[in-house]
């Protein structure tokens, strides 16, 4: 692979994955990802996008990160679609700079490229639904969140419940958290409360701060489990530290 990576984009992508798994720094892996991405390999485009978003091996640039993610997502790469949806929800997905005056100084454009914009739930929903219908547990959780907490016209709690369930069954911690909250809306007996606690516990095991906090409440009040104030305090502390 080290030799063929010089001429083969697929080999470059494989080698980058091996080096990343070995803990090699991004400055070693990014050139390989970039070589493969220029050949339009969707996984490589996704990896390059992540590098730009995280400033790993290259200067931080949300604009470049989104551009490469869109290329991968357009080829049906589920992880890119799910991540784009999440970025658009947080106002980080649209390509920035369009509102910068044409004569603005370069520094103005640079800072604008990493500014936060208003959430774009319409575009987020489009990417999230693609990822969700493609089988991405992360995409299913994002779509369920939009259907639960997006603009009023987009909300559909029954549909959100179904997507959260599928996401949770797919092993996504955010899906488990969302499914637990969705179940809690109609939980009226001990069996239902235990089911809520079970999914919330699984989300807390993934160290999600909200899940840790809510598990603290369940222990604090003895909902779905025996009351344990000491454990509740530990969970509150872990949530606070995060």
Coordinates of C-alpha atoms in Angstrom, one line a residue:
X1 CA 0.0 0.0 0.0
X2 CA 2.8 2.4 0.8
X3 CA 4.1 2.0 -2.8
X4 CA 0.8 1.8 -4.6
X5 CA -0.6 4.8 -2.6
X6 CA 1.7 6.9 -4.8
X7 CA -0.4 6.1 -7.9
X8 CA -3.6 4.4 -6.6
X9 CA -6.3 6.6 -4.8
X10 CA -7.9 3.5 -3.3
X11 CA -4.5 2.4 -1.8
X12 CA -3.9 6.0 -0.5
X13 CA -7.3 5.8 1.3
X14 CA -6.5 2.4 2.8
X15 CA -3.1 3.5 3.9
X16 CA -4.5 6.7 5.5
X17 CA -7.0 4.5 7.5
X18 CA -4.2 2.2 8.7
X19 CA -2.1 5.2 9.8
X20 CA -5.0 6.8 11.6
X21 CA -5.8 3.5 13.4
X22 CA -2.1 3.5 14.5
X23 CA -2.5 6.9 16.0
X24 CA -0.3 8.7 13.4
X25 CA -0.8 12.5 13.3
X26 CA -3.1 14.1 10.8
X27 CA -0.2 15.6 8.9
X28 CA 0.6 12.1 7.8
X29 CA -2.9 11.0 6.9
X30 CA -4.3 14.2 5.3
X31 CA -2.2 14.2 2.1
X32 CA -3.3 10.6 1.5
X33 CA -7.0 11.4 2.1
X34 CA -6.6 14.4 -0.2
X35 CA -5.1 12.3 -3.0
X36 CA -8.0 9.9 -2.8
X37 CA -10.6 12.7 -2.5
X38 CA -9.3 14.3 -5.7
X39 CA -10.2 11.0 -7.4
X40 CA -13.8 11.5 -6.1
X41 CA -13.8 8.6 -3.6
X42 CA -16.7 9.5 -1.3
X43 CA -15.1 8.2 1.9
X44 CA -12.0 10.2 1.2
X45 CA -14.1 13.3 0.5
X46 CA -15.8 12.8 3.9
X47 CA -12.5 12.4 5.7
X48 CA -11.1 15.5 4.1
X49 CA -14.2 17.4 5.1
X50 CA -13.8 16.3 8.7
X51 CA -10.1 17.3 8.7
X52 CA -11.1 20.8 7.6
X53 CA -13.9 21.1 10.2
X54 CA -11.6 19.9 13.0
X55 CA -8.4 21.7 11.8
X56 CA -6.7 18.3 11.7
X57 CA -3.6 18.5 9.5
X58 CA -4.9 21.6 7.7
X59 CA -6.0 25.0 8.9
X60 CA -9.6 25.1 10.3
X61 CA -12.0 26.0 7.5
X62 CA -15.8 25.3 7.8
X63 CA -16.3 26.4 4.3
X64 CA -13.9 23.8 2.9
X65 CA -15.2 21.2 5.3
X66 CA -18.8 21.7 4.2
X67 CA -17.7 21.7 0.5
X68 CA -16.1 18.3 0.8
X69 CA -18.9 16.9 2.9
X70 CA -21.4 17.9 0.2
X71 CA -19.3 16.2 -2.4
X72 CA -19.4 13.0 -0.4
X73 CA -23.0 13.3 0.6
X74 CA -24.0 13.9 -3.0
X75 CA -22.5 10.5 -3.8
X76 CA -24.7 8.9 -1.1
X77 CA -22.1 8.6 1.7
X78 CA -24.3 8.3 4.7
X79 CA -21.9 9.6 7.4
X80 CA -21.5 12.8 5.3
X81 CA -25.2 13.2 5.0
X82 CA -25.8 12.8 8.7
X83 CA -23.0 15.2 9.7
X84 CA -24.2 17.8 7.2
X85 CA -27.7 17.6 8.7
X86 CA -26.3 18.2 12.2
X87 CA -24.2 21.2 11.0
X88 CA -27.2 22.8 9.3
X89 CA -29.2 22.5 12.5
X90 CA -26.6 24.4 14.4
X91 CA -26.2 27.1 11.8
X92 CA -22.8 25.7 10.7
X93 CA -23.8 24.1 7.4
X94 CA -24.4 26.8 4.9
X95 CA -21.4 28.0 2.9
X96 CA -20.6 31.3 4.5
X97 CA -19.3 34.5 3.0
X98 CA -22.1 35.2 0.6
X99 CA -23.2 38.2 2.8
X100 CA -19.6 39.7 2.8
X101 CA -19.4 42.7 0.5
X102 CA -17.4 42.1 -2.7
X103 CA -14.8 44.7 -1.7
X104 CA -14.3 43.4 1.8
X105 CA -10.7 42.8 3.0
X106 CA -9.5 39.2 2.9
X107 CA -9.4 39.0 6.7
X108 CA -13.2 39.8 6.7
X109 CA -13.8 36.9 4.4
X110 CA -11.6 34.6 6.4
X111 CA -13.5 35.2 9.7
X112 CA -16.9 35.1 7.9
X113 CA -16.1 31.7 6.6
X114 CA -16.1 30.3 10.2
X115 CA -19.0 32.3 11.5
X116 CA -22.3 30.8 12.8
X117 CA -25.4 31.3 10.7
X118 CA -29.1 30.8 11.5
X119 CA -30.2 27.2 11.6
X120 CA -31.4 25.8 8.3
X121 CA -33.9 23.1 9.2
X122 CA -35.2 22.6 5.7
X123 CA -31.7 21.7 4.3
X124 CA -30.9 19.7 7.5
X125 CA -34.1 17.7 7.0
X126 CA -33.3 16.9 3.4
X127 CA -29.8 15.5 4.3
X128 CA -31.1 13.8 7.5
X129 CA -33.9 12.0 5.6
X130 CA -31.4 10.8 3.0
X131 CA -29.2 9.4 5.7
X132 CA -32.0 8.0 7.7
X133 CA -33.7 6.2 4.8
X134 CA -30.2 4.9 3.8
X135 CA -29.9 3.2 7.2
X136 CA -27.7 5.6 9.2
X137 CA -28.5 5.4 12.9
X138 CA -27.0 8.9 13.3
X139 CA -29.1 10.3 10.5
X140 CA -32.2 8.7 12.0
X141 CA -31.5 10.4 15.3
X142 CA -31.0 13.8 13.6
X143 CA -34.2 13.4 11.6
X144 CA -36.1 12.5 14.7
X145 CA -34.7 15.6 16.5
X146 CA -35.9 17.8 13.6
X147 CA -39.3 16.2 13.8
X148 CA -39.4 16.8 17.5
X149 CA -37.8 20.2 18.0
X150 CA -37.7 21.8 14.6
X151 CA -40.1 24.5 13.4
X152 CA -43.7 23.8 14.3
X153 CA -44.7 23.1 10.7
X154 CA -42.1 20.3 10.5
X155 CA -43.0 18.5 13.7
X156 CA -44.4 15.0 13.8
X157 CA -44.0 13.3 17.2
X158 CA -45.3 10.0 16.1
X159 CA -42.9 9.8 13.1
X160 CA -40.1 11.1 15.4
X161 CA -40.8 8.3 17.9
X162 CA -40.4 5.7 15.1
X163 CA -37.1 7.1 13.9
X164 CA -35.7 7.4 17.4
X165 CA -36.6 3.8 18.0
X166 CA -34.8 2.7 14.8
X167 CA -31.8 4.8 15.7
X168 CA -31.6 3.4 19.2
X169 CA -31.9 -0.1 17.9
X170 CA -29.0 0.8 15.5
X171 CA -26.8 1.6 18.5
X172 CA -26.8 5.4 18.3
X173 CA -26.4 7.0 21.8
X174 CA -28.3 10.1 20.7
X175 CA -31.1 7.9 19.3
X176 CA -31.3 6.1 22.7
X177 CA -31.5 9.4 24.5
X178 CA -34.2 10.6 22.1
X179 CA -36.2 7.4 22.3
X180 CA -36.1 7.4 26.1
X181 CA -37.5 11.0 26.1
X182 CA -40.1 10.0 23.6
X183 CA -41.1 7.0 25.7
X184 CA -41.3 9.1 28.8
X185 CA -44.1 11.2 27.3
X186 CA -46.5 8.3 27.7
X187 CA -44.9 6.3 30.5
X188 CA -47.6 5.7 33.2
X189 CA -46.6 2.4 34.9
X190 CA -43.5 0.8 36.4
X191 CA -42.8 -1.3 33.2
X192 CA -42.9 1.8 31.1
X193 CA -40.6 3.7 33.5
X194 CA -38.1 0.8 33.5
X195 CA -38.0 0.9 29.7
X196 CA -37.3 4.6 29.8
X197 CA -34.5 4.0 32.4
X198 CA -33.0 1.2 30.4
X199 CA -32.6 3.4 27.2
X200 CA -31.5 6.4 29.2
X201 CA -28.9 4.3 31.0
X202 CA -27.5 3.1 27.6
X203 CA -27.2 6.7 26.5
X204 CA -25.5 7.7 29.7
X205 CA -23.0 4.9 29.2
X206 CA -21.9 6.8 26.1
X207 CA -21.2 9.8 28.3
X208 CA -23.8 12.0 26.8
X209 CA -24.1 14.9 29.3
X210 CA -27.9 15.2 29.0
X211 CA -28.3 11.5 29.5
X212 CA -26.1 11.6 32.6
X213 CA -28.1 14.4 34.1
X214 CA -31.5 12.8 33.4
X215 CA -30.2 9.5 34.8
X216 CA -29.3 11.4 37.9
X217 CA -32.9 12.6 38.1
X218 CA -34.3 9.1 37.7
X219 CA -32.0 7.8 40.5
X220 CA -32.8 10.9 42.6
X221 CA -36.6 10.3 42.3
X222 CA -36.5 6.5 42.1
X223 CA -38.2 6.4 38.7
X224 CA -37.8 3.1 36.9
X225 CA -35.3 1.9 39.5
X226 CA -34.6 1.9 43.3
X227 CA -33.9 5.4 44.6
X228 CA -30.2 6.0 45.2
X229 CA -29.2 9.6 46.1
X230 CA -25.5 8.8 46.2
X231 CA -25.5 7.5 42.6
X232 CA -27.6 10.5 41.5
X233 CA -25.1 12.8 43.0
X234 CA -22.3 11.1 41.0
X235 CA -24.2 11.4 37.8
X236 CA -25.0 15.0 38.4
X237 CA -21.3 15.6 39.0
X238 CA -20.3 13.9 35.7
X239 CA -22.9 15.8 33.8
X240 CA -21.7 19.1 35.3
X241 CA -18.1 18.3 34.5
X242 CA -19.1 17.8 30.9

